[in-house]
Coordinates of C-alpha atoms in Angstrom, one line a residue:
Chain A
X1 CA 64.1 82.3 119.7
X2 CA 62.6 85.0 117.6
X3 CA 64.4 87.2 115.1
X4 CA 64.7 90.1 117.5
X5 CA 66.3 88.1 120.3
X6 CA 68.6 86.3 117.8
X7 CA 69.8 89.7 116.6
X8 CA 70.3 90.9 120.2
X9 CA 72.2 87.7 121.0
X10 CA 74.4 88.2 117.9
X11 CA 75.1 91.8 118.9
X12 CA 76.0 90.8 122.4
X13 CA 78.3 88.0 121.2
X14 CA 79.9 90.3 118.7
X15 CA 80.4 93.0 121.4
X16 CA 81.9 90.5 123.8
X17 CA 84.2 89.0 121.2
X18 CA 85.3 92.5 120.1
X19 CA 86.0 93.4 123.8
X20 CA 88.3 90.4 124.2
X21 CA 89.9 91.1 120.8
X22 CA 90.7 94.6 121.9
X23 CA 92.2 93.4 125.1
X24 CA 94.2 90.8 123.2
X25 CA 95.5 93.4 120.7
X26 CA 96.6 95.7 123.5
X27 CA 98.4 92.8 125.3
X28 CA 100.1 91.7 122.0
X29 CA 101.2 95.3 121.3
X30 CA 102.6 95.7 124.8
X31 CA 104.5 92.4 124.5
X32 CA 105.9 93.4 121.1
X33 CA 106.8 96.9 122.3
X34 CA 108.5 95.8 125.6
X35 CA 111.2 94.1 123.5
X36 CA 112.3 97.5 122.3
X37 CA 112.4 99.2 125.7
X38 CA 116.2 98.5 126.1
X39 CA 116.7 100.4 122.9
X40 CA 115.1 103.6 124.4
X41 CA 118.5 105.4 124.5
X42 CA 118.8 105.1 120.7
X43 CA 115.4 106.7 120.4
X44 CA 116.1 109.7 122.7
X45 CA 115.2 112.3 120.1
X46 CA 111.8 110.8 119.5
X47 CA 111.2 110.4 123.3
X48 CA 112.1 114.0 124.0
X49 CA 109.8 115.1 121.2
X50 CA 106.9 113.1 122.7
X51 CA 107.7 114.4 126.2
X52 CA 107.4 117.9 124.7
X53 CA 104.1 117.1 122.9
X54 CA 102.6 115.3 125.9
X55 CA 103.9 117.6 128.7
X56 CA 104.1 121.1 127.4
X57 CA 100.9 121.0 125.5
X58 CA 99.0 119.5 128.5
X59 CA 100.4 121.7 131.3
X60 CA 98.2 124.8 130.8
X61 CA 94.9 122.8 130.8
X62 CA 96.2 120.7 133.7
X63 CA 96.9 123.8 135.7
X64 CA 93.6 125.5 135.0
X65 CA 91.5 122.4 135.8
X66 CA 93.4 121.3 138.9
X67 CA 93.2 124.8 140.3
X68 CA 89.4 124.8 140.0
X69 CA 89.1 121.3 141.2
X70 CA 91.0 122.1 144.3
X71 CA 89.0 125.3 144.7
X72 CA 85.6 123.6 144.3
X73 CA 86.7 120.8 146.6
X74 CA 87.5 123.4 149.3
X75 CA 84.3 125.3 148.6
X76 CA 82.1 122.2 148.9
X77 CA 83.7 120.7 152.0
X78 CA 84.2 124.2 153.5
X79 CA 80.5 124.8 153.3
X80 CA 79.7 121.7 155.4
X81 CA 82.7 121.9 157.7
X82 CA 81.9 125.6 158.5
X83 CA 78.6 124.5 159.9
X84 CA 80.3 121.8 162.0
X85 CA 83.0 124.3 163.1
X86 CA 85.8 122.1 161.6
X87 CA 87.0 124.3 158.7
X88 CA 90.7 123.6 159.5
X89 CA 90.2 120.1 158.1
X90 CA 89.8 121.5 154.6
X91 CA 93.6 121.2 154.3
X92 CA 93.5 117.5 155.0
X93 CA 90.5 116.8 152.7
X94 CA 91.9 118.8 149.7
X95 CA 95.4 117.6 150.3
X96 CA 94.6 113.9 150.4
X97 CA 91.8 114.1 147.7
X98 CA 94.1 115.9 145.2
X99 CA 97.2 113.8 145.6
X100 CA 95.6 110.4 146.0
X101 CA 92.6 110.7 143.6
X102 CA 91.7 113.8 141.8
X103 CA 95.1 114.8 140.3
X104 CA 96.0 111.3 138.8
X105 CA 92.5 110.7 137.5
X106 CA 92.1 114.2 136.1
X107 CA 95.6 114.2 134.5
X108 CA 94.9 110.8 132.9
X109 CA 91.5 112.0 131.6
X110 CA 93.2 115.0 130.1
X111 CA 95.9 112.9 128.6
X112 CA 93.3 110.6 127.0
X113 CA 91.4 113.6 125.5
X114 CA 94.4 115.8 124.6
X115 CA 97.2 113.4 123.8
X116 CA 95.5 110.0 123.4
X117 CA 93.2 111.3 120.7
X118 CA 96.0 112.9 118.8
X119 CA 98.2 109.8 119.0
X120 CA 95.3 107.6 117.7
X121 CA 94.5 110.0 114.9
X122 CA 98.2 110.2 113.9
X123 CA 98.8 106.5 113.9
X124 CA 95.5 105.6 112.3
X125 CA 96.2 108.0 109.5
X126 CA 99.7 106.5 109.1
X127 CA 98.0 103.0 109.0
X128 CA 95.3 104.0 106.6
X129 CA 97.6 105.7 104.2
X130 CA 100.1 102.8 104.1
X131 CA 102.9 104.6 106.1
X132 CA 102.9 101.8 108.6
X133 CA 103.3 99.3 105.7
X134 CA 106.1 101.3 104.4
X135 CA 107.9 101.0 107.8
X136 CA 107.4 97.3 107.7
X137 CA 108.8 97.0 104.2
X138 CA 111.8 99.0 105.4
X139 CA 112.3 96.5 108.3
X140 CA 111.7 99.3 110.8
X141 CA 109.2 98.1 113.4
X142 CA 106.4 100.5 114.2
X143 CA 106.6 99.3 117.8
X144 CA 110.1 100.6 118.0
X145 CA 109.7 104.1 116.6
X146 CA 106.1 104.9 117.1
X147 CA 104.9 103.1 120.2
X148 CA 107.9 102.7 122.5
X149 CA 109.0 106.4 122.5
X150 CA 105.4 107.4 123.4
X151 CA 105.1 104.9 126.2
X152 CA 108.5 106.0 127.7
X153 CA 107.5 109.6 127.3
X154 CA 104.2 108.9 129.2
X155 CA 106.2 107.2 132.0
X156 CA 108.5 110.2 132.3
X157 CA 105.9 112.9 132.0
X158 CA 103.0 111.6 134.1
X159 CA 104.7 112.0 137.5
X160 CA 105.6 115.6 136.6
X161 CA 102.0 116.4 135.4
X162 CA 100.7 114.7 138.5
X163 CA 102.8 116.8 140.9
X164 CA 101.9 120.0 139.0
X165 CA 98.2 119.1 139.2
X166 CA 98.4 118.2 142.9
X167 CA 100.3 121.4 143.9
X168 CA 98.1 123.7 141.9
X169 CA 95.0 122.0 143.3
X170 CA 96.3 122.5 146.8
X171 CA 96.8 126.2 146.0
X172 CA 93.3 126.5 144.6
X173 CA 92.0 125.1 147.9
X174 CA 94.1 127.4 149.9
X175 CA 92.9 130.5 148.1
X176 CA 89.2 129.6 148.4
X177 CA 89.7 128.8 152.1
X178 CA 91.3 132.2 152.6
X179 CA 89.0 134.4 150.6
X180 CA 85.5 132.8 150.8
X181 CA 83.6 134.6 153.6
X182 CA 82.0 131.5 155.2
X183 CA 85.4 129.7 155.5
X184 CA 88.1 132.3 156.0
X185 CA 90.8 129.8 157.0
X186 CA 94.3 131.3 157.4
X187 CA 96.8 129.8 154.9
X188 CA 99.2 128.6 157.6
X189 CA 96.5 126.6 159.3
X190 CA 95.4 125.1 155.9
X191 CA 99.0 124.1 155.1
X192 CA 99.7 122.8 158.6
X193 CA 96.6 120.6 158.5
X194 CA 97.4 119.5 154.9
X195 CA 100.9 118.5 156.0
X196 CA 99.7 116.6 159.1
X197 CA 97.4 114.4 157.1
X198 CA 99.1 114.1 153.7
X199 CA 102.3 112.1 154.0
X200 CA 104.9 111.0 151.4
X201 CA 103.4 107.6 150.8
X202 CA 100.2 109.4 149.7
X203 CA 102.2 111.2 147.0
X204 CA 103.8 107.9 146.0
X205 CA 100.3 106.2 145.7
X206 CA 99.0 109.0 143.5
X207 CA 102.1 108.9 141.3
X208 CA 101.7 105.1 140.9
X209 CA 98.2 105.7 139.7
X210 CA 99.2 108.4 137.3
X211 CA 102.0 106.1 135.9
X212 CA 99.5 103.2 135.4
X213 CA 96.9 105.4 133.8
X214 CA 99.3 107.3 131.6
X215 CA 100.9 104.1 130.3
X216 CA 97.5 102.5 129.6
X217 CA 96.1 105.6 127.9
X218 CA 99.1 105.8 125.5
X219 CA 99.1 102.0 124.9
X220 CA 95.3 102.0 124.1
X221 CA 95.8 105.1 121.9
X222 CA 98.6 103.5 119.9
X223 CA 96.8 100.1 119.6
X224 CA 93.6 101.8 118.4
X225 CA 95.5 103.7 115.8
X226 CA 97.5 100.7 114.5
X227 CA 94.4 98.5 114.2
X228 CA 92.5 101.0 112.1
X229 CA 91.5 100.0 108.6
X230 CA 89.4 101.8 106.1
X231 CA 89.4 105.6 105.5
X232 CA 88.9 109.0 107.1
X233 CA 85.6 107.9 108.8
X234 CA 87.3 105.0 110.5
X235 CA 90.0 107.3 111.8
X236 CA 87.3 109.4 113.5
X237 CA 85.7 106.3 115.0
X238 CA 89.1 105.1 116.2
X239 CA 89.8 108.3 118.0
X240 CA 86.4 108.2 119.8
X241 CA 86.9 104.6 120.7
X242 CA 90.4 105.3 122.0
X243 CA 89.2 108.1 124.3
X244 CA 86.2 106.2 125.6
X245 CA 88.1 103.0 126.2
X246 CA 90.8 104.9 128.0
X247 CA 88.3 106.7 130.3
X248 CA 86.5 103.4 131.2
X249 CA 89.9 101.8 131.8
X250 CA 91.0 104.6 134.1
X251 CA 87.8 104.5 136.2
X252 CA 87.8 100.7 136.5
X253 CA 91.5 100.5 137.3
X254 CA 91.2 103.4 139.7
X255 CA 88.9 101.4 141.9
X256 CA 91.1 98.3 142.1
X257 CA 94.4 100.3 142.6
X258 CA 92.7 102.3 145.3
X259 CA 91.4 99.1 147.0
X260 CA 94.9 97.6 146.8
X261 CA 96.5 100.8 148.3
X262 CA 94.2 101.2 151.2
Chain B
X1 CA 123.9 105.0 89.8
X2 CA 126.6 102.4 89.4
X3 CA 128.3 102.8 92.8
X4 CA 126.8 101.2 95.9
X5 CA 124.4 103.3 97.8
X6 CA 124.4 101.3 101.0
X7 CA 127.1 99.5 102.9
X8 CA 124.8 96.8 104.3
X9 CA 125.4 93.7 102.3
X10 CA 122.4 91.5 101.6
X11 CA 123.0 87.7 101.9
X12 CA 121.4 87.0 98.5
X13 CA 123.1 88.3 95.3
X14 CA 121.1 90.1 92.5
X15 CA 121.4 87.2 90.1
X16 CA 119.6 84.9 92.5
X17 CA 116.6 87.2 93.0
X18 CA 113.7 85.3 91.3
X19 CA 110.2 85.3 92.5
X20 CA 108.1 82.1 92.2
X21 CA 104.4 82.4 92.9
X22 CA 103.2 78.9 93.5
X23 CA 99.4 78.2 93.5
X24 CA 98.6 81.2 95.5
X25 CA 95.1 81.9 96.6
X26 CA 94.1 84.9 98.9
X27 CA 90.8 85.2 100.6
X28 CA 89.4 88.0 102.8
X29 CA 86.5 86.4 104.7
X30 CA 84.2 84.8 102.1
X31 CA 85.6 86.9 99.3
X32 CA 88.2 85.1 97.1
X33 CA 90.5 87.8 95.7
X34 CA 93.4 85.8 94.2
X35 CA 92.6 82.3 92.8
X36 CA 95.3 79.7 92.4
X37 CA 97.8 81.9 90.6
X38 CA 101.2 80.6 89.6
X39 CA 104.1 82.2 87.7
X40 CA 107.8 82.9 88.0
X41 CA 109.7 86.1 87.6
X42 CA 113.3 85.7 86.5
X43 CA 116.3 87.5 88.0
X44 CA 116.7 91.0 86.6
X45 CA 113.4 90.8 84.7
X46 CA 110.8 93.6 84.5
X47 CA 107.5 91.7 84.9
X48 CA 104.2 93.5 84.6
X49 CA 101.0 92.3 86.2
X50 CA 98.0 93.7 84.4
X51 CA 94.3 93.4 85.0
X52 CA 91.1 95.3 85.5
X53 CA 90.5 97.2 88.8
X54 CA 89.7 94.8 91.6
X55 CA 91.3 91.8 89.7
X56 CA 93.6 91.2 92.7
X57 CA 96.9 92.6 91.3
X58 CA 97.7 94.9 94.2
X59 CA 96.8 92.2 96.8
X60 CA 99.2 89.8 95.0
X61 CA 101.9 92.4 95.0
X62 CA 101.4 93.0 98.7
X63 CA 101.7 89.3 99.4
X64 CA 105.0 89.2 97.4
X65 CA 106.5 91.9 99.7
X66 CA 105.2 90.0 102.8
X67 CA 102.4 92.4 103.8
X68 CA 99.6 89.9 103.2
X69 CA 100.0 86.2 103.9
X70 CA 98.5 83.9 101.2
X71 CA 95.5 81.8 102.3
X72 CA 97.0 78.9 100.4
X73 CA 100.1 78.4 98.2
X74 CA 103.5 79.9 98.7
X75 CA 105.5 82.7 97.2
X76 CA 109.3 82.1 97.1
X77 CA 111.9 84.9 96.7
X78 CA 115.3 83.5 95.9
X79 CA 114.0 80.2 97.3
X80 CA 112.8 81.7 100.6
X81 CA 109.3 82.0 101.8
X82 CA 108.1 85.6 101.2
X83 CA 105.6 85.3 104.1
X84 CA 108.5 85.1 106.6
X85 CA 109.9 88.6 107.6
X86 CA 113.5 87.2 107.7
X87 CA 113.3 86.6 103.9
X88 CA 112.9 90.3 103.4
X89 CA 115.7 91.1 105.8
X90 CA 118.2 88.8 103.9
X91 CA 117.7 90.9 100.7
X92 CA 116.7 94.4 99.9
X93 CA 113.1 94.3 98.7
X94 CA 110.9 97.3 98.6
X95 CA 107.6 98.5 97.1
X96 CA 106.6 101.8 95.6
X97 CA 103.1 102.2 96.9
X98 CA 100.2 103.4 94.7
X99 CA 99.7 106.6 96.8
X100 CA 103.4 106.9 97.6
X101 CA 103.0 106.1 101.4
X102 CA 105.4 109.0 102.0
X103 CA 105.9 109.9 105.7
X104 CA 103.7 113.0 105.8
X105 CA 105.4 114.4 108.9
X106 CA 108.8 114.5 107.2
X107 CA 110.1 116.5 104.3
X108 CA 111.3 114.8 101.1
X109 CA 114.9 114.7 102.2
X110 CA 114.1 113.1 105.5
X111 CA 111.8 110.6 103.7
X112 CA 114.7 109.5 101.6
X113 CA 117.2 109.5 104.4
X114 CA 114.9 107.5 106.7
X115 CA 116.0 104.0 105.8
X116 CA 119.8 104.6 105.9
X117 CA 119.4 106.6 109.1
X118 CA 117.3 103.9 110.9
X119 CA 119.7 101.2 109.9
X120 CA 122.7 103.3 110.7
X121 CA 124.2 102.5 107.2
X122 CA 126.3 105.6 106.9
X123 CA 127.5 108.7 108.7
X124 CA 125.1 111.6 108.3
X125 CA 127.3 113.4 105.8
X126 CA 127.4 110.4 103.5
X127 CA 123.6 109.9 103.8
X128 CA 123.2 113.4 102.7
X129 CA 125.4 112.9 99.7
X130 CA 123.5 109.7 98.7
X131 CA 120.1 111.3 99.1
X132 CA 121.1 114.3 97.1
X133 CA 122.5 112.0 94.4
X134 CA 119.2 110.2 94.1
X135 CA 117.2 113.4 94.1
X136 CA 119.3 114.8 91.3
X137 CA 118.9 111.6 89.4
X138 CA 115.1 112.0 89.4
X139 CA 115.3 115.8 89.0
X140 CA 113.8 116.4 92.5
X141 CA 116.5 118.7 93.9
X142 CA 114.1 121.6 94.2
X143 CA 111.6 119.5 96.2
X144 CA 114.1 118.3 98.8
X145 CA 112.8 120.4 101.7
X146 CA 109.1 120.3 100.8
X147 CA 106.6 118.2 102.8
X148 CA 104.6 115.5 100.8
X149 CA 101.4 117.7 101.1
X150 CA 103.1 120.3 98.9
X151 CA 103.9 117.9 96.1
X152 CA 102.0 117.2 92.9
X153 CA 100.9 113.7 92.1
X154 CA 103.8 113.1 89.7
X155 CA 106.3 114.4 92.2
X156 CA 104.9 112.2 94.9
X157 CA 105.4 109.2 92.6
X158 CA 108.9 110.2 91.8
X159 CA 109.7 110.8 95.5
X160 CA 108.3 107.4 96.3
X161 CA 110.6 105.8 93.7
X162 CA 113.5 107.9 95.0
X163 CA 112.9 106.6 98.5
X164 CA 112.9 103.1 97.2
X165 CA 116.1 103.7 95.3
X166 CA 118.0 104.9 98.3
X167 CA 117.4 101.4 99.7
X168 CA 119.3 100.1 96.6
X169 CA 116.8 97.4 96.1
X170 CA 117.4 94.0 94.6
X171 CA 113.7 93.4 94.3
X172 CA 111.6 96.4 93.4
X173 CA 107.8 96.3 93.2
X174 CA 105.7 99.1 91.8
X175 CA 102.0 99.4 92.6
X176 CA 100.3 101.3 89.8
X177 CA 103.2 103.7 89.3
X178 CA 101.4 105.7 86.5
X179 CA 97.9 105.8 87.8
X180 CA 96.3 109.3 88.1
X181 CA 99.1 110.9 86.1
X182 CA 99.0 112.8 82.8
X183 CA 100.4 111.0 79.7
X184 CA 103.7 112.9 79.8
X185 CA 104.3 112.2 83.4
X186 CA 103.2 108.6 83.0
X187 CA 105.8 108.3 80.2
X188 CA 108.4 109.9 82.4
X189 CA 107.8 107.4 85.2
X190 CA 107.9 104.5 82.6
X191 CA 111.3 105.9 81.4
X192 CA 112.5 106.1 85.0
X193 CA 111.6 102.5 85.7
X194 CA 113.3 101.3 82.5
X195 CA 116.4 103.3 83.3
X196 CA 116.6 102.0 86.8
X197 CA 116.3 98.4 85.6
X198 CA 119.4 99.0 83.4
X199 CA 121.3 100.7 86.2
X200 CA 120.4 98.7 89.2
X201 CA 119.7 95.3 87.6
X202 CA 117.0 94.8 90.2
X203 CA 114.2 92.4 89.6
X204 CA 111.1 94.5 89.1
X205 CA 107.4 93.6 89.3
X206 CA 105.1 96.4 88.1
X207 CA 101.3 96.2 88.8
X208 CA 99.6 98.4 86.3
X209 CA 96.7 98.7 83.9
X210 CA 98.7 101.1 81.7
X211 CA 99.1 99.3 78.4
X212 CA 101.8 101.7 77.2
X213 CA 103.9 101.2 80.3
X214 CA 103.6 97.4 80.2
X215 CA 104.3 97.2 76.4
X216 CA 107.3 99.5 76.5
X217 CA 109.2 98.3 79.5
X218 CA 108.1 94.8 80.5
X219 CA 109.9 91.7 79.5
X220 CA 106.8 89.7 80.2
X221 CA 103.2 90.5 81.2
X222 CA 100.8 88.5 83.4
X223 CA 97.2 89.2 82.8
X224 CA 94.9 88.6 85.8
X225 CA 91.1 88.4 85.3
X226 CA 88.8 88.2 88.4
X227 CA 91.6 86.8 90.5
X228 CA 92.7 84.1 88.0
X229 CA 95.8 84.2 85.9
X230 CA 94.8 84.3 82.2
X231 CA 98.1 84.5 80.5
X232 CA 101.9 85.1 81.0
X233 CA 103.4 86.3 77.7
X234 CA 105.8 88.8 76.2
X235 CA 104.1 92.0 75.2
X236 CA 104.0 91.0 71.5
X237 CA 102.5 87.6 72.3
X238 CA 99.9 89.1 74.6
X239 CA 98.9 91.7 72.0
X240 CA 98.4 88.8 69.5
X241 CA 96.6 86.6 72.0
X242 CA 93.2 85.7 70.4
X243 CA 91.4 85.2 73.8
X244 CA 88.4 87.6 73.8
X245 CA 88.9 88.6 77.4
X246 CA 92.6 89.5 76.7
X247 CA 91.6 91.5 73.6
X248 CA 88.8 93.2 75.4
X249 CA 91.2 94.3 78.1
X250 CA 93.9 95.5 75.7
X251 CA 91.6 97.0 73.1
X252 CA 88.2 97.8 74.7
X253 CA 85.4 99.0 72.4
X254 CA 83.4 101.9 73.6
X255 CA 79.9 101.0 72.6
X256 CA 77.5 103.8 73.6
X257 CA 74.5 101.8 72.2
X258 CA 75.2 98.7 74.2
X259 CA 77.2 99.8 77.2
X260 CA 79.1 97.0 79.1
X261 CA 78.0 98.2 82.5
X262 CA 74.4 97.1 81.6
X263 CA 75.7 93.6 80.8
X264 CA 77.7 93.1 84.1

């Protein structure tokens, strides 16, 4: 084995061990935090604060993106369906795509970029500047006051964000269907078709996905923040790693959840 | 501060709070930071740990408070293993971190009120009273509603001490309490530590390389050199110690013609 392949092998082994170490750290943090879930009512103030930060700050961007995703979805499918003379099916396509797939994945991505990065930066900064050590010395577990309220807030806020994203996406699809000249589908036909194909279990499936993604994004963000050591440069690296890991997790899990739901 | 600040009663009394460091070594990977160090801090004593930067003082202090587990050896606080979290729950031990470790998202008042609030020690009105009492004691009333970013270095140190005081500690550790401070502020902090010792009777361990601080307030001083314990003596004994390393640390010559960095 020459020096180059030895070095490649070392990097691969190092990467693999780091991957499993990350998973292990996340599982340990989850286990340690689950113990404090029954204490959620005592942390109501922090949970409400996190709901505000996660929800209110994310709603505008969720609204804008979901509107245009719904609109583009209607535009793309409308172009093909108009040639087949089946434009009325735009409602079904936009309806199902938004609620089962696009809304939960998009909201989770936004949560990772908007909230996950902020959570990692905040906790990493607390870790690097010994604030987490100070909590430990005071016998106040970081899992109880930093992680649990964020996870509970994610569970509470994700269904709401998901419903908002789904509804606005449907609206975007409806407006495009009505006003684009090669589609020109009447809104009542769009909604009727959407309601015919999109049933309540579809909404539930989408909400389950959103809950799983949101919980994982916040857990990954908290873990990445709390394992940070070093200085300002490492805080930046942790934020990047948190967002990238969350996105990879979302896409991988999405496949398996979708497979299980179908 | 003679009256009790907190209602939560620790299970160990102040007169039993001794710290015994027993053949402690601490390694990070291949790097050996603390090498087979042993000493004992008596109840109510002010014990200073001195040594050059990188000698392992702060690491040793962190292992006493339970933040770092020794690689080998044991640290006993009142006869209990310091590496076990339950030990620190059975008594009130705290540390004043070098950079303060104040919660940056909270103002000074909330930083001080954090411990009693989290442990539900008092009703809010009484917590307020206690916090204001400590702020007044350290002349910090005007800083009560400032956030840590608005404080000077000296104020941050005093707020960190104030936050530790609200816990009414039985074992109080200070990590470089006078570093980065001007001589007047360093003297002020030294006076605060000495006053607190009288008033709280807490066992105190001060990590420092400030000779004036150690000489004026410590009952005994441990000198650590490259991770090894060199001496544990009273300030007078240490100042008269003939060991060249001790004398070089306490009274370093500044030789421009033959600078020491070239001989490292």
